[in-house]
mmCIF file of C-alpha atoms in Angstrom:
data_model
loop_
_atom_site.group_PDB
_atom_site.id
_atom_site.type_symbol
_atom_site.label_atom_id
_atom_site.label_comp_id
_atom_site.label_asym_id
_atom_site.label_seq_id
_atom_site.Cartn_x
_atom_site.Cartn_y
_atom_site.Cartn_z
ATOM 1 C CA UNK A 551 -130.117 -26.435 -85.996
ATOM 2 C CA UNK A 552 -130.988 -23.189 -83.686
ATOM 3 C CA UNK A 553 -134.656 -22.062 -84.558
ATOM 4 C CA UNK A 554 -134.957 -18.596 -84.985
ATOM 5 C CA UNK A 555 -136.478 -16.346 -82.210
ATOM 6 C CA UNK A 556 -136.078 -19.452 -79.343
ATOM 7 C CA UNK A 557 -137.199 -17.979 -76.327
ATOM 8 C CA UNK A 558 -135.746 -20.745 -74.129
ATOM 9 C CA UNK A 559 -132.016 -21.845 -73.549
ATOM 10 C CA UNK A 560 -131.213 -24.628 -76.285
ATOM 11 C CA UNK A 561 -128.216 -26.152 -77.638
ATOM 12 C CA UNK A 562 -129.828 -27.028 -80.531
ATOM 13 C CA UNK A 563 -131.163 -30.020 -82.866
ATOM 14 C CA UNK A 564 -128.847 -32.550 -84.082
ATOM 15 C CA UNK A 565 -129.880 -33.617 -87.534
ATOM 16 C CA UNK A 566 -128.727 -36.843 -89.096
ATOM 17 C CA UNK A 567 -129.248 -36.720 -92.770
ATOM 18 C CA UNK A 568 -129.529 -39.763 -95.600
ATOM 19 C CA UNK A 569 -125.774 -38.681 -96.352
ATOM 20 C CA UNK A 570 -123.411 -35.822 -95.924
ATOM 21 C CA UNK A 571 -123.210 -34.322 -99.733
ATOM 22 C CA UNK A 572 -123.212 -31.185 -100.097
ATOM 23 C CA UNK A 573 -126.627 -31.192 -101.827
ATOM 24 C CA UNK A 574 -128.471 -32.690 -98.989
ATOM 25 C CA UNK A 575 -127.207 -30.753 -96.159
ATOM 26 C CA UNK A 576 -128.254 -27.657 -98.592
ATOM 27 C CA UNK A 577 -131.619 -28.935 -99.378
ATOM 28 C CA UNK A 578 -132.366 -29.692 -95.511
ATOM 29 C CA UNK A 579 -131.236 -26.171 -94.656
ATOM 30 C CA UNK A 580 -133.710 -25.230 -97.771
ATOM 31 C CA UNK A 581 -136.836 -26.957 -95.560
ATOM 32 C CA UNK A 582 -135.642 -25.850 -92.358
ATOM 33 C CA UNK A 583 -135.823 -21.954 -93.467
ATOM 34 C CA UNK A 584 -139.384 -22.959 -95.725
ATOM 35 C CA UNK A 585 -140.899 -24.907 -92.326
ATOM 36 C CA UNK A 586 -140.444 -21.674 -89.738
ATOM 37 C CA UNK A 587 -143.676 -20.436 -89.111
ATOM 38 C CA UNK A 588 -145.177 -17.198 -90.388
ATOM 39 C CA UNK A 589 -144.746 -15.840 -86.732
ATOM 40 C CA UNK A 590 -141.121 -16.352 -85.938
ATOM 41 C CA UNK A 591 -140.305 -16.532 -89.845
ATOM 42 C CA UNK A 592 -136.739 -14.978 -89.506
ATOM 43 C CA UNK A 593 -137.192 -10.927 -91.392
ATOM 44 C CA UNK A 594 -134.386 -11.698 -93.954
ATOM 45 C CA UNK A 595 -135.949 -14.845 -94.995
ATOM 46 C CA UNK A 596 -137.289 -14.224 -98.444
ATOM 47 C CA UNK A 597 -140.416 -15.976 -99.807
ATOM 48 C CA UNK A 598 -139.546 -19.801 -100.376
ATOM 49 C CA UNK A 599 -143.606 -20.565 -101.139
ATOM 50 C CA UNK A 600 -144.558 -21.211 -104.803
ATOM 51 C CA UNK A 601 -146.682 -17.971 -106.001
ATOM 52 C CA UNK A 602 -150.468 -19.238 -108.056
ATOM 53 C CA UNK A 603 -150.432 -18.130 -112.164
ATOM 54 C CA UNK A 604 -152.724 -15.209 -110.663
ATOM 55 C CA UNK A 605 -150.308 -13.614 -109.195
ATOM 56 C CA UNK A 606 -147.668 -13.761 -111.954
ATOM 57 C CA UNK A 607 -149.865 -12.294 -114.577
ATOM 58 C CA UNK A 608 -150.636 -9.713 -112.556
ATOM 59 C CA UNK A 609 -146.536 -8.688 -113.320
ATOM 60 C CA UNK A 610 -147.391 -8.648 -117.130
ATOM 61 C CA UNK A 611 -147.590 -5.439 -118.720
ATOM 62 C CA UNK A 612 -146.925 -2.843 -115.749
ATOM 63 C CA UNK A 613 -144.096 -1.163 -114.908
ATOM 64 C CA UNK A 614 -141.704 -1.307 -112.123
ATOM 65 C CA UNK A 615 -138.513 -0.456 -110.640
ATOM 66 C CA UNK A 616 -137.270 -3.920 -110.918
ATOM 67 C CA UNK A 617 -137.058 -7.144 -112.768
ATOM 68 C CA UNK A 618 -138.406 -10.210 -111.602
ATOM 69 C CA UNK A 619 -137.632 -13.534 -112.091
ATOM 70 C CA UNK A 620 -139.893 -16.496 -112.249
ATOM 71 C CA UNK A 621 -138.334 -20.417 -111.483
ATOM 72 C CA UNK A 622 -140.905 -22.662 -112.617
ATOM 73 C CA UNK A 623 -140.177 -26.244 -111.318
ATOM 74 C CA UNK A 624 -141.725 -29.590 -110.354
ATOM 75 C CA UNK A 625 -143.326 -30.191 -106.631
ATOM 76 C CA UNK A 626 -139.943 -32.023 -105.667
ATOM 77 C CA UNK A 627 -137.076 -29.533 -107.219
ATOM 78 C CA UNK A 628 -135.179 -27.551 -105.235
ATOM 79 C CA UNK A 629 -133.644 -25.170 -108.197
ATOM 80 C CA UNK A 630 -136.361 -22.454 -107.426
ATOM 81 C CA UNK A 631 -135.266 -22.167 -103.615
ATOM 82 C CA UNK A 632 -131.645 -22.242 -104.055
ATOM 83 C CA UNK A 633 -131.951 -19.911 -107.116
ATOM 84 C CA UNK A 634 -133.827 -17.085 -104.620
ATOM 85 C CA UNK A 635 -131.587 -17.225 -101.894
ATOM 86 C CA UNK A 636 -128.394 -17.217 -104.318
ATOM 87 C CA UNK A 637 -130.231 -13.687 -105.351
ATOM 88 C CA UNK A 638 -130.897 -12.185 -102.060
ATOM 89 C CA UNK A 639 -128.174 -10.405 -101.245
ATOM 90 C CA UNK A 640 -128.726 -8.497 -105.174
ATOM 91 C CA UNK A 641 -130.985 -5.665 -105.653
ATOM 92 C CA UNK A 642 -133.447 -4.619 -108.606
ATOM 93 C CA UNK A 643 -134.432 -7.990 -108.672
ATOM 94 C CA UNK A 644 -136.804 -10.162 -107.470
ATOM 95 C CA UNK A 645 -136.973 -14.042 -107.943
ATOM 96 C CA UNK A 646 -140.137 -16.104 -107.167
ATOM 97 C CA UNK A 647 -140.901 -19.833 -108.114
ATOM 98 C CA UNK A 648 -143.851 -21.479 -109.553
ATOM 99 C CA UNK A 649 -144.858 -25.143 -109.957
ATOM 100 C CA UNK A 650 -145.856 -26.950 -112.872
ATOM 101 C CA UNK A 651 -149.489 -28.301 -111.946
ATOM 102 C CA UNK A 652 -150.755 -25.676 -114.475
ATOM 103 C CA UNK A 653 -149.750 -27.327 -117.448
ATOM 104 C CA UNK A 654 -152.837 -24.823 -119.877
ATOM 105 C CA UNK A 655 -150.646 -21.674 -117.918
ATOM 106 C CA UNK A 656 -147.390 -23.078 -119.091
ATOM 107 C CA UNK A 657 -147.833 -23.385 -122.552
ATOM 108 C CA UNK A 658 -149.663 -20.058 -122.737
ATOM 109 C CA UNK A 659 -146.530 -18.686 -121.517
ATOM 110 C CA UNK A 660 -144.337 -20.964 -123.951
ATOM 111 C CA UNK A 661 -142.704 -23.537 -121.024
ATOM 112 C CA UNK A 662 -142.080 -26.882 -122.496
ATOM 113 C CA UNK A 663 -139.957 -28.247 -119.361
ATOM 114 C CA UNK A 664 -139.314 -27.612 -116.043
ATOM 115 C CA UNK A 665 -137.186 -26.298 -114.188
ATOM 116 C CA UNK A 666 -137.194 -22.775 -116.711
ATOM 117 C CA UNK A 667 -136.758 -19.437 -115.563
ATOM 118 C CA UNK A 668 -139.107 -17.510 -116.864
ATOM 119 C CA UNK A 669 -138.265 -13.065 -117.037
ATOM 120 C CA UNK A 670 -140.172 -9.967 -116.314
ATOM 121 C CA UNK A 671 -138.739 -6.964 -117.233
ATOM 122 C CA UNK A 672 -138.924 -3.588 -115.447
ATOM 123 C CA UNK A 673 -140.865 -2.303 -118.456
ATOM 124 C CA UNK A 674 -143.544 -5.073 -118.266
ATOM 125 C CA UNK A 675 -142.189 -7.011 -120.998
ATOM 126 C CA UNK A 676 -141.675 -10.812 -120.257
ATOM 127 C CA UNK A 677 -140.240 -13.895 -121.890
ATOM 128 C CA UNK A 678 -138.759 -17.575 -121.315
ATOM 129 C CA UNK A 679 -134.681 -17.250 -120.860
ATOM 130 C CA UNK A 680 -133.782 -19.717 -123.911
ATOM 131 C CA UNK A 681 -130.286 -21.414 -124.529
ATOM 132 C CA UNK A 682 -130.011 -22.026 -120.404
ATOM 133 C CA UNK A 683 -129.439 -25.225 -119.137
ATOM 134 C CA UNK A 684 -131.798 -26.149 -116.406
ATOM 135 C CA UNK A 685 -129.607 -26.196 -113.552
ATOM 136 C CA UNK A 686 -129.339 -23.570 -110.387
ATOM 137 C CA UNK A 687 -125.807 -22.288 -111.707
ATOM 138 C CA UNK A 688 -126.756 -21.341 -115.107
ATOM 139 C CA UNK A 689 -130.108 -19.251 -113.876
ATOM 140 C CA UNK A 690 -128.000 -17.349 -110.917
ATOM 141 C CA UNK A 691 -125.244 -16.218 -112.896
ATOM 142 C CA UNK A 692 -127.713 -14.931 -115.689
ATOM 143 C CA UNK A 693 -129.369 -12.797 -113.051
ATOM 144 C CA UNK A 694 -126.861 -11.615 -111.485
ATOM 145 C CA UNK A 695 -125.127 -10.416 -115.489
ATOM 146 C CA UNK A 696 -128.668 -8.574 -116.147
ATOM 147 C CA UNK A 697 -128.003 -4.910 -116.535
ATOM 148 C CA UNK A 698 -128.029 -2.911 -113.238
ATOM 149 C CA UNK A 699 -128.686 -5.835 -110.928
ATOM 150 C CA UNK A 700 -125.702 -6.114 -108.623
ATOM 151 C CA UNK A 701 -125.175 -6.564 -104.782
ATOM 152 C CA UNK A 702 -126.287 -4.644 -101.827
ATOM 153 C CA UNK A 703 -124.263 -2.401 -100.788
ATOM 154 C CA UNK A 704 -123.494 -2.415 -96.956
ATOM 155 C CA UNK A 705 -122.920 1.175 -95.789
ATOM 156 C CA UNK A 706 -120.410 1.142 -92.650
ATOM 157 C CA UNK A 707 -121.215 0.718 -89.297
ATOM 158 C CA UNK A 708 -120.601 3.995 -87.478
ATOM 159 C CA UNK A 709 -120.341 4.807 -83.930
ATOM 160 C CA UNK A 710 -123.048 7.205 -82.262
ATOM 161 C CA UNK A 711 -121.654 10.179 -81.340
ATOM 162 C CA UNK A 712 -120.428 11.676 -77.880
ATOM 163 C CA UNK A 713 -122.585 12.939 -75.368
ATOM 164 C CA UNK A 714 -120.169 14.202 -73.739
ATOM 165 C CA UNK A 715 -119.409 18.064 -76.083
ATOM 166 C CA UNK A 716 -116.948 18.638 -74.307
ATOM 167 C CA UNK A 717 -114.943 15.405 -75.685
ATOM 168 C CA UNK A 718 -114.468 14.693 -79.204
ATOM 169 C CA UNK A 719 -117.698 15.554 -81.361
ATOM 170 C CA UNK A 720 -116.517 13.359 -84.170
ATOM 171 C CA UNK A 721 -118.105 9.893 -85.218
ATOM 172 C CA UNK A 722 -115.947 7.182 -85.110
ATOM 173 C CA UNK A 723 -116.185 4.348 -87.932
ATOM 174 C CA UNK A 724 -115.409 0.893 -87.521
ATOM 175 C CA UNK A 725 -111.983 -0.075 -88.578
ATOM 176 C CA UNK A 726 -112.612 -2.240 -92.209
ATOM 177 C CA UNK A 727 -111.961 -6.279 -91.555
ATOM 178 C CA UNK A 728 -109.209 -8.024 -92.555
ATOM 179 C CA UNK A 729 -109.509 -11.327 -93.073
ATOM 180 C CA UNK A 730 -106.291 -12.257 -93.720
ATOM 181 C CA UNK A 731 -105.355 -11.234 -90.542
ATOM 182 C CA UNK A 732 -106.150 -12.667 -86.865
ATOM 183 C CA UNK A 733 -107.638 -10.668 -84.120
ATOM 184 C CA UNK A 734 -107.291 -11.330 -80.500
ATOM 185 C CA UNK A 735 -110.631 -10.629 -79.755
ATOM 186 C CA UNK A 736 -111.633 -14.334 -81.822
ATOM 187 C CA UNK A 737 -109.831 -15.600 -80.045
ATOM 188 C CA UNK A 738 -110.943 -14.919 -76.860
ATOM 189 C CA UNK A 739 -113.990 -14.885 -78.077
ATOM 190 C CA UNK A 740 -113.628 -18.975 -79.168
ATOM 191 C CA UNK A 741 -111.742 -19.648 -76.009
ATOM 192 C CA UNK A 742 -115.012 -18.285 -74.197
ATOM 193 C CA UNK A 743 -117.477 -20.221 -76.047
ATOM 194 C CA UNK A 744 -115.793 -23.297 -75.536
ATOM 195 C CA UNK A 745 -114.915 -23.113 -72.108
ATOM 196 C CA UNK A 746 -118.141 -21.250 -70.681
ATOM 197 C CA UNK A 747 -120.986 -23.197 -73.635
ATOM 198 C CA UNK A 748 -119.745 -26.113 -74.533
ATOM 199 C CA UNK A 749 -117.950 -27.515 -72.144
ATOM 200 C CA UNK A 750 -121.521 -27.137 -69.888
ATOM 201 C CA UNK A 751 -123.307 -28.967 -72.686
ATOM 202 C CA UNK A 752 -120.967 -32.346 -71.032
ATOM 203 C CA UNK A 753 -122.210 -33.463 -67.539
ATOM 204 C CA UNK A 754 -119.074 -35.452 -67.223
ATOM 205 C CA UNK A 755 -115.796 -35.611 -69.154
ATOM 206 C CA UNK A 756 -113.686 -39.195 -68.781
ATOM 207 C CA UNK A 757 -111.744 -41.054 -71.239
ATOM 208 C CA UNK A 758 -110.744 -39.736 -74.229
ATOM 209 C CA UNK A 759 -112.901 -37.196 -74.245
ATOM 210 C CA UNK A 760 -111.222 -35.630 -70.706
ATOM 211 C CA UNK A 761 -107.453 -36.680 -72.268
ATOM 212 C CA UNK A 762 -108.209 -34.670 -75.536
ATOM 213 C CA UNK A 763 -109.525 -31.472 -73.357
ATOM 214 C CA UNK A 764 -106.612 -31.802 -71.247
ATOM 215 C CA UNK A 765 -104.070 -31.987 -74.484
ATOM 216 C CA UNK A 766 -105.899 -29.052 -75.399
ATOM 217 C CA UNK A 767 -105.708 -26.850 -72.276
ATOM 218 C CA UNK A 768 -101.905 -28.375 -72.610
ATOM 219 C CA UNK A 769 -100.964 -26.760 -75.737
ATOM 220 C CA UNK A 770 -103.340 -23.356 -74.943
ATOM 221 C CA UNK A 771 -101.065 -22.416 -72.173
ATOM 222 C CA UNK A 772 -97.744 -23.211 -74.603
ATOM 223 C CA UNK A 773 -98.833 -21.156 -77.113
#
């Protein structure tokens, strides 16, 4: 794990988890974004903290430019989290958790279980999403099928142009990716990495370890 904003050489934190399903090594990712600091809290990171009743009713009744989503979920569940970063790469929405400790705000608001997902429309209007089962899946792909939410879009990366008049005046655009195809520059750019980061990361190499990068150098210079 490489913290964000690391002002000193590291090669990172090796984390060892209970066991290697896919559902812990997400939720440990999950804390690991939640436990960065305010300070060096990476900019993209969205909110991960649960938001107080107060601030949810404040939503009711005023209109905005956007829907917003509430997760409301136990102390322990994860759904909320996973269910806000599934959604932040989506725009006119917003999605926020809450936890259950407020059982008089939950039945005000009609919540008989957790986790629910509970809606706020653009108009002010709000409402618990019935007929949804209560699992991360089920409340992302809801969002995401709500009427003019849909993903970012990424406008291309274009070149500054020449200083030089004299030259060419025209911006140049970056050539679209294609991934079904391999570039060179990975590949150098792999070969680089290994050879000049982690290869330093070993004080010695003997054994199998110096036979396998050996067979490796081997077959680099075949191919």
């Amino acid at each position: 794990y490489f913290k964000a904003f690391t002002k000193q050489f590291t090669t990172g934190e090796n984390y060892q988890g209970a066991d290697r399903e896919l559902q812990t090594l997400r939720q440990m990712m999950i804390d690991f974004l939640q436990n960065h600091s305010q300070e060096v809290r990476p900019p993209a990171c969205p909110p991960l903290d649960p938001v107080w009743p107060s601030d949810i009713t404040s939503l009711f009744d005023k209109n905005s430019h956007h829907y917003t989503a509430i997760v409301f979920e136990s102390n322990s569940s994860y759904v909320g989290r996973e269910v806000i970063l599934d959604l932040i790469q989506y725009e006119n929405i917003v999605v926020r958790r809450a936890l259950n400790s407020d059982k008089a705000f939950l039945e005000k608001l009609g919540v008989p279980s957790v986790p629910s997902c509970y809606l706020i429309q653009p108009n002010g209007s709000h409402g618990l999403i019935s007929n949804l089962k209560p699992l991360r899946s089920f409340f992302s792909s809801y969002l995401k099928s709500l009427p003019g939410v849909r993903k970012k879009l990424l406008l291309p990366l274009q070149l500054p142009a020449q200083e030089n008049k004299e030259e060419s005046t025209e911006t140049k655009v970056w050539k679209e990716f294609d991934k079904s195809r391999l570039y060179m520059a990975d590949l150098e750019s792999g070969l680089h990495f290994l050879l000049r980061v982690e290869l330093a990361t070993h004080k010695t190499l003997e054994g199998a370890e110096l036979k396998t990068f050996k067979d490796f150098v081997t077959i680099s210079a075949k191919v």
